[in-house]
Amino acid sequence: MHTSAWPVAIVILLVLVATPATAMTSDSLDISIQQDGRADIHFAYHLDWLEYIAVYLRLVDPAAELKKALESNFGKPVTVLSVNSNSVHLTVDSFARVSSSNGNITARTPGLSFAEGEKILKSYWFAPLVRVDLSPSVTTIRFPDGYVETFSDRIGIPPLVHTWKA
């Protein structure tokens, strides 16, 4: 952090201590599986003003934390395409295992758990000051043939297997 940002950070810390806990909430997670197994992922979240300030001051980087968590979880490179104050757009190569047989294509997605991300965020110094809810209000997984699976307010998403005609 730049030296000039320290006074601002100290004021923010004092405000944080004097105010009730705020919340970071996950609004939606949309995963579009491509024919080759790559996933195009849009993650939308809501930051209260304190979290917004922490992101603005670069005390926390939601895109970097999500990238690190996904790479750790899947063991595959994650590319952050864009990020703004309320969403991250990224891709994961080989997210789904895709195979073909007898004119059918089958995609197998890994299970997802947001519990580890919540655990990581709760380890930060500001954790007592925020309530974190990383379970998206809506998680949507889209397959190339138009089939969609939707989950509401789930901390974990099971692995999925979907087959369609080639």
Short mmCIF file of N, CA and C in Angstrom, two decimals:
data_model
loop_
_atom_site.label_atom_id
_atom_site.label_comp_id
_atom_site.label_asym_id
_atom_site.label_seq_id
_atom_site.Cartn_x
_atom_site.Cartn_y
_atom_site.Cartn_z
N MET A 1 0.86 -1.17 0.00
CA MET A 1 0.00 0.00 0.00
C MET A 1 0.90 1.23 0.00
N HIS A 2 0.51 2.27 -0.72
CA HIS A 2 1.27 3.50 -0.77
C HIS A 2 1.23 4.18 0.59
N THR A 3 2.31 4.89 0.94
CA THR A 3 2.41 5.58 2.21
C THR A 3 1.28 6.58 2.38
N SER A 4 0.87 7.24 1.31
CA SER A 4 -0.20 8.23 1.40
C SER A 4 -1.56 7.60 1.70
N ALA A 5 -1.69 6.31 1.47
CA ALA A 5 -2.97 5.64 1.73
C ALA A 5 -3.13 5.24 3.20
N TRP A 6 -2.04 5.21 3.97
CA TRP A 6 -2.12 4.79 5.37
C TRP A 6 -3.06 5.65 6.21
N PRO A 7 -3.01 6.99 6.11
CA PRO A 7 -3.96 7.77 6.92
C PRO A 7 -5.41 7.46 6.59
N VAL A 8 -5.69 7.25 5.31
CA VAL A 8 -7.05 6.92 4.90
C VAL A 8 -7.43 5.55 5.46
N ALA A 9 -6.49 4.60 5.39
CA ALA A 9 -6.76 3.25 5.90
C ALA A 9 -7.02 3.29 7.40
N ILE A 10 -6.30 4.11 8.13
CA ILE A 10 -6.49 4.23 9.58
C ILE A 10 -7.87 4.81 9.88
N VAL A 11 -8.28 5.83 9.13
CA VAL A 11 -9.62 6.41 9.32
C VAL A 11 -10.69 5.36 9.01
N ILE A 12 -10.49 4.62 7.95
CA ILE A 12 -11.45 3.57 7.60
C ILE A 12 -11.52 2.53 8.71
N LEU A 13 -10.37 2.15 9.23
CA LEU A 13 -10.35 1.17 10.32
C LEU A 13 -11.11 1.70 11.53
N LEU A 14 -10.94 2.96 11.86
CA LEU A 14 -11.68 3.55 12.99
C LEU A 14 -13.18 3.55 12.72
N VAL A 15 -13.56 3.87 11.49
CA VAL A 15 -14.97 3.85 11.13
C VAL A 15 -15.51 2.42 11.20
N LEU A 16 -14.70 1.47 10.72
CA LEU A 16 -15.11 0.06 10.77
C LEU A 16 -15.38 -0.39 12.20
N VAL A 17 -14.52 0.00 13.11
CA VAL A 17 -14.66 -0.40 14.51
C VAL A 17 -15.91 0.23 15.12
N ALA A 18 -16.26 1.42 14.66
CA ALA A 18 -17.38 2.15 15.24
C ALA A 18 -18.73 1.80 14.62
N THR A 19 -18.73 1.02 13.52
CA THR A 19 -19.98 0.72 12.84
C THR A 19 -20.31 -0.76 12.96
N PRO A 20 -21.58 -1.09 12.82
CA PRO A 20 -21.95 -2.50 12.87
C PRO A 20 -21.40 -3.24 11.65
N ALA A 21 -21.36 -4.56 11.75
CA ALA A 21 -20.83 -5.39 10.67
C ALA A 21 -21.60 -5.17 9.38
N THR A 22 -20.86 -5.18 8.29
CA THR A 22 -21.47 -5.05 6.97
C THR A 22 -21.38 -6.40 6.28
N ALA A 23 -21.89 -6.48 5.07
CA ALA A 23 -21.92 -7.78 4.41
C ALA A 23 -21.44 -7.72 2.98
N MET A 24 -20.71 -8.76 2.60
CA MET A 24 -20.39 -9.00 1.20
C MET A 24 -21.24 -10.19 0.79
N THR A 25 -22.05 -10.02 -0.22
CA THR A 25 -22.94 -11.11 -0.63
C THR A 25 -22.73 -11.44 -2.10
N SER A 26 -22.89 -12.70 -2.42
CA SER A 26 -22.80 -13.17 -3.80
C SER A 26 -24.19 -13.12 -4.41
N ASP A 27 -24.33 -12.40 -5.50
CA ASP A 27 -25.63 -12.28 -6.15
C ASP A 27 -25.87 -13.44 -7.10
N SER A 28 -24.94 -13.67 -8.02
CA SER A 28 -25.15 -14.73 -9.00
C SER A 28 -23.83 -15.27 -9.52
N LEU A 29 -23.88 -16.52 -9.91
CA LEU A 29 -22.76 -17.17 -10.55
C LEU A 29 -23.31 -17.84 -11.80
N ASP A 30 -22.79 -17.44 -12.96
CA ASP A 30 -23.25 -17.99 -14.23
C ASP A 30 -22.06 -18.65 -14.91
N ILE A 31 -22.17 -19.97 -15.12
CA ILE A 31 -21.10 -20.73 -15.75
C ILE A 31 -21.61 -21.28 -17.07
N SER A 32 -20.98 -20.87 -18.16
CA SER A 32 -21.34 -21.37 -19.49
C SER A 32 -20.24 -22.31 -19.96
N ILE A 33 -20.61 -23.58 -20.12
CA ILE A 33 -19.66 -24.59 -20.57
C ILE A 33 -19.59 -24.53 -22.09
N GLN A 34 -18.38 -24.50 -22.63
CA GLN A 34 -18.17 -24.47 -24.07
C GLN A 34 -17.97 -25.91 -24.58
N GLN A 35 -18.04 -26.10 -25.88
CA GLN A 35 -17.90 -27.43 -26.50
C GLN A 35 -16.60 -28.13 -26.11
N ASP A 36 -15.54 -27.34 -25.90
CA ASP A 36 -14.23 -27.92 -25.56
C ASP A 36 -14.02 -28.10 -24.06
N GLY A 37 -15.03 -27.77 -23.25
CA GLY A 37 -14.92 -27.93 -21.79
C GLY A 37 -14.51 -26.66 -21.07
N ARG A 38 -14.13 -25.64 -21.83
CA ARG A 38 -13.78 -24.36 -21.20
C ARG A 38 -15.02 -23.76 -20.57
N ALA A 39 -14.86 -23.09 -19.45
CA ALA A 39 -15.99 -22.43 -18.80
C ALA A 39 -15.82 -20.92 -18.87
N ASP A 40 -16.89 -20.26 -19.24
CA ASP A 40 -16.97 -18.80 -19.24
C ASP A 40 -17.79 -18.46 -18.00
N ILE A 41 -17.17 -17.78 -17.03
CA ILE A 41 -17.79 -17.59 -15.72
C ILE A 41 -18.01 -16.10 -15.43
N HIS A 42 -19.24 -15.78 -15.04
CA HIS A 42 -19.59 -14.43 -14.58
C HIS A 42 -20.03 -14.55 -13.13
N PHE A 43 -19.34 -13.83 -12.25
CA PHE A 43 -19.65 -13.85 -10.83
C PHE A 43 -20.02 -12.43 -10.42
N ALA A 44 -21.27 -12.25 -9.96
CA ALA A 44 -21.74 -10.93 -9.54
C ALA A 44 -21.89 -10.93 -8.02
N TYR A 45 -21.44 -9.87 -7.39
CA TYR A 45 -21.49 -9.77 -5.94
C TYR A 45 -21.87 -8.34 -5.56
N HIS A 46 -22.22 -8.20 -4.29
CA HIS A 46 -22.59 -6.88 -3.78
C HIS A 46 -21.66 -6.54 -2.63
N LEU A 47 -21.04 -5.38 -2.72
CA LEU A 47 -20.18 -4.90 -1.64
C LEU A 47 -20.86 -3.74 -0.94
N ASP A 48 -20.88 -3.79 0.37
CA ASP A 48 -21.33 -2.61 1.10
C ASP A 48 -20.24 -1.56 1.00
N TRP A 49 -20.52 -0.38 1.47
CA TRP A 49 -19.59 0.73 1.27
C TRP A 49 -18.22 0.46 1.89
N LEU A 50 -18.15 -0.27 2.99
CA LEU A 50 -16.85 -0.54 3.61
C LEU A 50 -16.01 -1.48 2.74
N GLU A 51 -16.64 -2.51 2.21
CA GLU A 51 -15.91 -3.41 1.33
C GLU A 51 -15.50 -2.69 0.05
N TYR A 52 -16.38 -1.84 -0.45
CA TYR A 52 -16.07 -1.08 -1.65
C TYR A 52 -14.81 -0.23 -1.42
N ILE A 53 -14.71 0.40 -0.27
CA ILE A 53 -13.54 1.21 0.06
C ILE A 53 -12.30 0.32 0.16
N ALA A 54 -12.43 -0.85 0.78
CA ALA A 54 -11.30 -1.78 0.90
C ALA A 54 -10.82 -2.21 -0.49
N VAL A 55 -11.74 -2.44 -1.41
CA VAL A 55 -11.37 -2.81 -2.77
C VAL A 55 -10.72 -1.62 -3.47
N TYR A 56 -11.31 -0.44 -3.29
CA TYR A 56 -10.78 0.77 -3.92
C TYR A 56 -9.34 1.04 -3.45
N LEU A 57 -9.09 0.82 -2.16
CA LEU A 57 -7.74 1.05 -1.62
C LEU A 57 -6.81 -0.15 -1.88
N ARG A 58 -7.34 -1.15 -2.54
CA ARG A 58 -6.60 -2.37 -2.87
C ARG A 58 -6.15 -3.14 -1.63
N LEU A 59 -6.93 -3.03 -0.56
CA LEU A 59 -6.69 -3.86 0.61
C LEU A 59 -7.19 -5.28 0.34
N VAL A 60 -8.20 -5.39 -0.51
CA VAL A 60 -8.78 -6.67 -0.92
C VAL A 60 -9.00 -6.62 -2.43
N ASP A 61 -8.73 -7.72 -3.10
CA ASP A 61 -8.94 -7.81 -4.54
C ASP A 61 -9.82 -9.03 -4.83
N PRO A 62 -11.14 -8.84 -4.96
CA PRO A 62 -12.04 -9.98 -5.17
C PRO A 62 -11.66 -10.84 -6.37
N ALA A 63 -11.22 -10.23 -7.46
CA ALA A 63 -10.85 -10.99 -8.65
C ALA A 63 -9.65 -11.88 -8.37
N ALA A 64 -8.64 -11.34 -7.69
CA ALA A 64 -7.44 -12.12 -7.38
C ALA A 64 -7.78 -13.25 -6.42
N GLU A 65 -8.63 -12.98 -5.44
CA GLU A 65 -9.01 -14.02 -4.48
C GLU A 65 -9.81 -15.12 -5.15
N LEU A 66 -10.73 -14.75 -6.04
CA LEU A 66 -11.52 -15.75 -6.76
C LEU A 66 -10.61 -16.58 -7.68
N LYS A 67 -9.72 -15.91 -8.38
CA LYS A 67 -8.77 -16.59 -9.27
C LYS A 67 -7.93 -17.59 -8.47
N LYS A 68 -7.39 -17.15 -7.34
CA LYS A 68 -6.55 -18.02 -6.51
C LYS A 68 -7.34 -19.22 -5.98
N ALA A 69 -8.58 -18.97 -5.53
CA ALA A 69 -9.41 -20.06 -4.99
C ALA A 69 -9.75 -21.07 -6.08
N LEU A 70 -10.10 -20.59 -7.28
CA LEU A 70 -10.46 -21.50 -8.36
C LEU A 70 -9.25 -22.30 -8.84
N GLU A 71 -8.10 -21.64 -8.97
CA GLU A 71 -6.90 -22.36 -9.41
C GLU A 71 -6.50 -23.42 -8.38
N SER A 72 -6.63 -23.08 -7.12
CA SER A 72 -6.32 -24.03 -6.06
C SER A 72 -7.30 -25.20 -6.07
N ASN A 73 -8.57 -24.91 -6.27
CA ASN A 73 -9.62 -25.93 -6.24
C ASN A 73 -9.55 -26.85 -7.46
N PHE A 74 -9.32 -26.30 -8.65
CA PHE A 74 -9.35 -27.09 -9.88
C PHE A 74 -7.98 -27.50 -10.39
N GLY A 75 -6.92 -26.85 -9.90
CA GLY A 75 -5.59 -27.16 -10.39
C GLY A 75 -5.40 -26.78 -11.85
N LYS A 76 -6.16 -25.78 -12.30
CA LYS A 76 -6.10 -25.34 -13.70
C LYS A 76 -5.96 -23.82 -13.73
N PRO A 77 -5.32 -23.30 -14.78
CA PRO A 77 -5.19 -21.85 -14.88
C PRO A 77 -6.53 -21.16 -15.09
N VAL A 78 -6.66 -20.02 -14.44
CA VAL A 78 -7.86 -19.19 -14.55
C VAL A 78 -7.43 -17.86 -15.14
N THR A 79 -8.19 -17.38 -16.13
CA THR A 79 -7.89 -16.09 -16.75
C THR A 79 -8.98 -15.10 -16.38
N VAL A 80 -8.59 -14.00 -15.74
CA VAL A 80 -9.54 -12.94 -15.41
C VAL A 80 -9.66 -12.04 -16.64
N LEU A 81 -10.89 -11.97 -17.21
CA LEU A 81 -11.13 -11.17 -18.41
C LEU A 81 -11.49 -9.73 -18.07
N SER A 82 -12.30 -9.56 -17.02
CA SER A 82 -12.66 -8.21 -16.60
C SER A 82 -13.13 -8.24 -15.16
N VAL A 83 -13.05 -7.09 -14.52
CA VAL A 83 -13.49 -6.96 -13.14
C VAL A 83 -13.96 -5.52 -12.93
N ASN A 84 -15.03 -5.37 -12.18
CA ASN A 84 -15.46 -4.03 -11.77
C ASN A 84 -15.92 -4.12 -10.32
N SER A 85 -16.55 -3.10 -9.81
CA SER A 85 -16.89 -3.06 -8.39
C SER A 85 -17.96 -4.06 -7.97
N ASN A 86 -18.63 -4.70 -8.93
CA ASN A 86 -19.66 -5.66 -8.53
C ASN A 86 -19.67 -6.96 -9.35
N SER A 87 -18.63 -7.20 -10.15
CA SER A 87 -18.60 -8.47 -10.88
C SER A 87 -17.20 -8.81 -11.38
N VAL A 88 -17.03 -10.10 -11.65
CA VAL A 88 -15.79 -10.62 -12.23
C VAL A 88 -16.18 -11.53 -13.39
N HIS A 89 -15.47 -11.41 -14.49
CA HIS A 89 -15.68 -12.28 -15.65
C HIS A 89 -14.37 -12.99 -15.89
N LEU A 90 -14.41 -14.33 -15.90
CA LEU A 90 -13.19 -15.09 -16.10
C LEU A 90 -13.45 -16.37 -16.87
N THR A 91 -12.38 -17.04 -17.27
CA THR A 91 -12.51 -18.33 -17.96
C THR A 91 -11.60 -19.34 -17.27
N VAL A 92 -12.02 -20.61 -17.37
CA VAL A 92 -11.22 -21.72 -16.86
C VAL A 92 -11.13 -22.75 -17.97
N ASP A 93 -9.92 -23.00 -18.45
CA ASP A 93 -9.72 -24.01 -19.48
C ASP A 93 -9.95 -25.39 -18.89
N SER A 94 -10.51 -26.30 -19.67
CA SER A 94 -10.75 -27.68 -19.26
C SER A 94 -11.53 -27.78 -17.95
N PHE A 95 -12.45 -26.86 -17.75
CA PHE A 95 -13.29 -26.88 -16.55
C PHE A 95 -14.11 -28.16 -16.50
N ALA A 96 -14.75 -28.50 -17.62
CA ALA A 96 -15.54 -29.73 -17.72
C ALA A 96 -14.76 -30.75 -18.55
N ARG A 97 -14.89 -32.00 -18.17
CA ARG A 97 -14.33 -33.07 -18.99
C ARG A 97 -15.36 -33.41 -20.06
N VAL A 98 -14.95 -33.31 -21.31
CA VAL A 98 -15.86 -33.55 -22.43
C VAL A 98 -15.40 -34.79 -23.19
N SER A 99 -16.37 -35.66 -23.48
CA SER A 99 -16.06 -36.86 -24.26
C SER A 99 -17.19 -37.08 -25.26
N SER A 100 -16.90 -37.85 -26.31
CA SER A 100 -17.94 -38.15 -27.29
C SER A 100 -17.95 -39.64 -27.56
N SER A 101 -19.17 -40.16 -27.80
CA SER A 101 -19.34 -41.58 -28.06
C SER A 101 -20.68 -41.80 -28.74
N ASN A 102 -20.69 -42.58 -29.81
CA ASN A 102 -21.94 -42.94 -30.50
C ASN A 102 -22.80 -41.73 -30.87
N GLY A 103 -22.18 -40.67 -31.30
CA GLY A 103 -22.94 -39.49 -31.71
C GLY A 103 -23.42 -38.62 -30.56
N ASN A 104 -22.99 -38.92 -29.34
CA ASN A 104 -23.36 -38.11 -28.17
C ASN A 104 -22.12 -37.45 -27.59
N ILE A 105 -22.31 -36.28 -27.02
CA ILE A 105 -21.25 -35.57 -26.32
C ILE A 105 -21.67 -35.51 -24.85
N THR A 106 -20.73 -35.83 -23.97
CA THR A 106 -21.00 -35.79 -22.53
C THR A 106 -20.02 -34.83 -21.87
N ALA A 107 -20.55 -33.95 -21.05
CA ALA A 107 -19.73 -33.02 -20.27
C ALA A 107 -19.91 -33.34 -18.80
N ARG A 108 -18.79 -33.41 -18.09
CA ARG A 108 -18.79 -33.66 -16.65
C ARG A 108 -18.16 -32.46 -15.96
N THR A 109 -18.95 -31.77 -15.15
CA THR A 109 -18.43 -30.60 -14.44
C THR A 109 -17.99 -31.01 -13.04
N PRO A 110 -17.02 -30.32 -12.48
CA PRO A 110 -16.61 -30.62 -11.11
C PRO A 110 -17.62 -30.03 -10.13
N GLY A 111 -17.62 -30.56 -8.92
CA GLY A 111 -18.42 -29.94 -7.86
C GLY A 111 -17.77 -28.64 -7.43
N LEU A 112 -18.56 -27.74 -6.92
CA LEU A 112 -18.06 -26.44 -6.46
C LEU A 112 -18.42 -26.26 -4.99
N SER A 113 -17.51 -25.70 -4.22
CA SER A 113 -17.82 -25.36 -2.84
C SER A 113 -17.32 -23.95 -2.57
N PHE A 114 -18.19 -23.15 -1.99
CA PHE A 114 -17.83 -21.78 -1.66
C PHE A 114 -17.38 -21.67 -0.21
N ALA A 115 -17.44 -22.78 0.52
CA ALA A 115 -17.07 -22.79 1.94
C ALA A 115 -15.60 -22.41 2.13
N GLU A 116 -14.73 -22.92 1.26
CA GLU A 116 -13.30 -22.61 1.39
C GLU A 116 -13.05 -21.12 1.16
N GLY A 117 -13.75 -20.53 0.20
CA GLY A 117 -13.61 -19.09 -0.03
C GLY A 117 -14.04 -18.28 1.18
N GLU A 118 -15.14 -18.68 1.80
CA GLU A 118 -15.58 -18.00 3.02
C GLU A 118 -14.54 -18.15 4.11
N LYS A 119 -13.96 -19.34 4.22
CA LYS A 119 -12.93 -19.58 5.24
C LYS A 119 -11.73 -18.67 5.01
N ILE A 120 -11.31 -18.55 3.75
CA ILE A 120 -10.17 -17.68 3.43
C ILE A 120 -10.48 -16.23 3.79
N LEU A 121 -11.66 -15.75 3.39
CA LEU A 121 -12.02 -14.36 3.69
C LEU A 121 -12.13 -14.12 5.19
N LYS A 122 -12.55 -15.12 5.93
CA LYS A 122 -12.67 -14.97 7.39
C LYS A 122 -11.30 -14.94 8.07
N SER A 123 -10.24 -15.25 7.34
CA SER A 123 -8.90 -15.21 7.93
C SER A 123 -8.27 -13.81 7.85
N TYR A 124 -8.88 -12.89 7.10
CA TYR A 124 -8.33 -11.55 6.99
C TYR A 124 -8.53 -10.75 8.28
N TRP A 125 -7.71 -9.73 8.46
CA TRP A 125 -7.77 -8.92 9.67
C TRP A 125 -9.11 -8.24 9.86
N PHE A 126 -9.80 -7.94 8.78
CA PHE A 126 -11.07 -7.22 8.86
C PHE A 126 -12.26 -8.17 9.01
N ALA A 127 -12.00 -9.47 9.09
CA ALA A 127 -13.08 -10.47 9.14
C ALA A 127 -14.12 -10.22 10.23
N PRO A 128 -13.73 -9.81 11.44
CA PRO A 128 -14.75 -9.57 12.45
C PRO A 128 -15.69 -8.41 12.11
N LEU A 129 -15.32 -7.63 11.12
CA LEU A 129 -16.09 -6.45 10.79
C LEU A 129 -17.08 -6.67 9.65
N VAL A 130 -17.00 -7.82 9.01
CA VAL A 130 -17.88 -8.08 7.87
C VAL A 130 -18.55 -9.45 8.01
N ARG A 131 -19.71 -9.55 7.41
CA ARG A 131 -20.39 -10.84 7.28
C ARG A 131 -20.24 -11.26 5.82
N VAL A 132 -19.70 -12.43 5.60
CA VAL A 132 -19.46 -12.89 4.24
C VAL A 132 -20.45 -14.00 3.91
N ASP A 133 -21.10 -13.88 2.77
CA ASP A 133 -21.98 -14.93 2.27
C ASP A 133 -21.62 -15.16 0.81
N LEU A 134 -20.79 -16.16 0.57
CA LEU A 134 -20.35 -16.43 -0.80
C LEU A 134 -21.26 -17.39 -1.55
N SER A 135 -22.28 -17.92 -0.88
CA SER A 135 -23.20 -18.79 -1.61
C SER A 135 -24.08 -17.91 -2.48
N PRO A 136 -23.94 -18.04 -3.80
CA PRO A 136 -24.69 -17.16 -4.70
C PRO A 136 -26.21 -17.34 -4.53
N SER A 137 -26.92 -16.24 -4.65
CA SER A 137 -28.39 -16.33 -4.62
C SER A 137 -28.86 -17.28 -5.71
N VAL A 138 -28.23 -17.19 -6.87
CA VAL A 138 -28.56 -18.08 -7.99
C VAL A 138 -27.27 -18.51 -8.68
N THR A 139 -27.11 -19.82 -8.85
CA THR A 139 -26.01 -20.37 -9.63
C THR A 139 -26.62 -21.03 -10.85
N THR A 140 -26.15 -20.66 -12.02
CA THR A 140 -26.67 -21.20 -13.27
C THR A 140 -25.52 -21.83 -14.04
N ILE A 141 -25.72 -23.07 -14.46
CA ILE A 141 -24.73 -23.75 -15.28
C ILE A 141 -25.38 -24.07 -16.62
N ARG A 142 -24.78 -23.53 -17.69
CA ARG A 142 -25.33 -23.66 -19.04
C ARG A 142 -24.44 -24.57 -19.88
N PHE A 143 -25.07 -25.45 -20.63
CA PHE A 143 -24.35 -26.36 -21.51
C PHE A 143 -24.53 -25.92 -22.96
N PRO A 144 -23.63 -26.34 -23.85
CA PRO A 144 -23.67 -25.88 -25.24
C PRO A 144 -24.99 -26.15 -25.98
N ASP A 145 -25.73 -27.18 -25.57
CA ASP A 145 -26.99 -27.49 -26.26
C ASP A 145 -28.17 -26.70 -25.72
N GLY A 146 -27.93 -25.80 -24.77
CA GLY A 146 -29.00 -24.99 -24.21
C GLY A 146 -29.56 -25.50 -22.89
N TYR A 147 -29.17 -26.70 -22.48
CA TYR A 147 -29.62 -27.24 -21.20
C TYR A 147 -29.05 -26.40 -20.06
N VAL A 148 -29.88 -26.15 -19.03
CA VAL A 148 -29.48 -25.30 -17.91
C VAL A 148 -29.83 -25.98 -16.59
N GLU A 149 -28.89 -25.93 -15.65
CA GLU A 149 -29.13 -26.35 -14.26
C GLU A 149 -29.06 -25.09 -13.41
N THR A 150 -30.00 -24.96 -12.47
CA THR A 150 -30.04 -23.78 -11.61
C THR A 150 -30.11 -24.22 -10.15
N PHE A 151 -29.35 -23.53 -9.31
CA PHE A 151 -29.32 -23.79 -7.87
C PHE A 151 -29.52 -22.47 -7.14
N SER A 152 -30.26 -22.50 -6.04
CA SER A 152 -30.52 -21.28 -5.26
C SER A 152 -29.90 -21.38 -3.88
N ASP A 153 -29.17 -20.33 -3.50
CA ASP A 153 -28.59 -20.20 -2.16
C ASP A 153 -27.91 -21.47 -1.67
N ARG A 154 -26.99 -21.99 -2.47
CA ARG A 154 -26.29 -23.23 -2.11
C ARG A 154 -24.81 -22.93 -1.87
N ILE A 155 -24.27 -23.39 -0.76
CA ILE A 155 -22.85 -23.21 -0.45
C ILE A 155 -21.99 -24.15 -1.31
N GLY A 156 -22.62 -25.21 -1.82
CA GLY A 156 -21.91 -26.14 -2.68
C GLY A 156 -22.79 -26.59 -3.84
N ILE A 157 -22.17 -26.84 -4.97
CA ILE A 157 -22.87 -27.31 -6.17
C ILE A 157 -22.30 -28.69 -6.50
N PRO A 158 -23.16 -29.69 -6.69
CA PRO A 158 -22.64 -31.03 -6.98
C PRO A 158 -22.05 -31.12 -8.38
N PRO A 159 -21.21 -32.13 -8.61
CA PRO A 159 -20.73 -32.36 -9.98
C PRO A 159 -21.94 -32.69 -10.87
N LEU A 160 -21.88 -32.26 -12.11
CA LEU A 160 -22.97 -32.52 -13.04
C LEU A 160 -22.46 -33.34 -14.23
N VAL A 161 -23.36 -34.16 -14.78
CA VAL A 161 -23.07 -34.90 -16.01
C VAL A 161 -24.24 -34.62 -16.94
N HIS A 162 -23.92 -34.14 -18.14
CA HIS A 162 -24.98 -33.85 -19.12
C HIS A 162 -24.53 -34.36 -20.48
N THR A 163 -25.46 -35.05 -21.17
CA THR A 163 -25.19 -35.61 -22.49
C THR A 163 -26.17 -35.05 -23.50
N TRP A 164 -25.67 -34.75 -24.71
CA TRP A 164 -26.52 -34.25 -25.79
C TRP A 164 -26.02 -34.83 -27.11
N LYS A 165 -26.87 -34.73 -28.12
CA LYS A 165 -26.51 -35.21 -29.47
C LYS A 165 -25.49 -34.29 -30.09
N ALA A 166 -24.52 -34.91 -30.77
CA ALA A 166 -23.46 -34.14 -31.42
C ALA A 166 -24.00 -33.41 -32.63
#
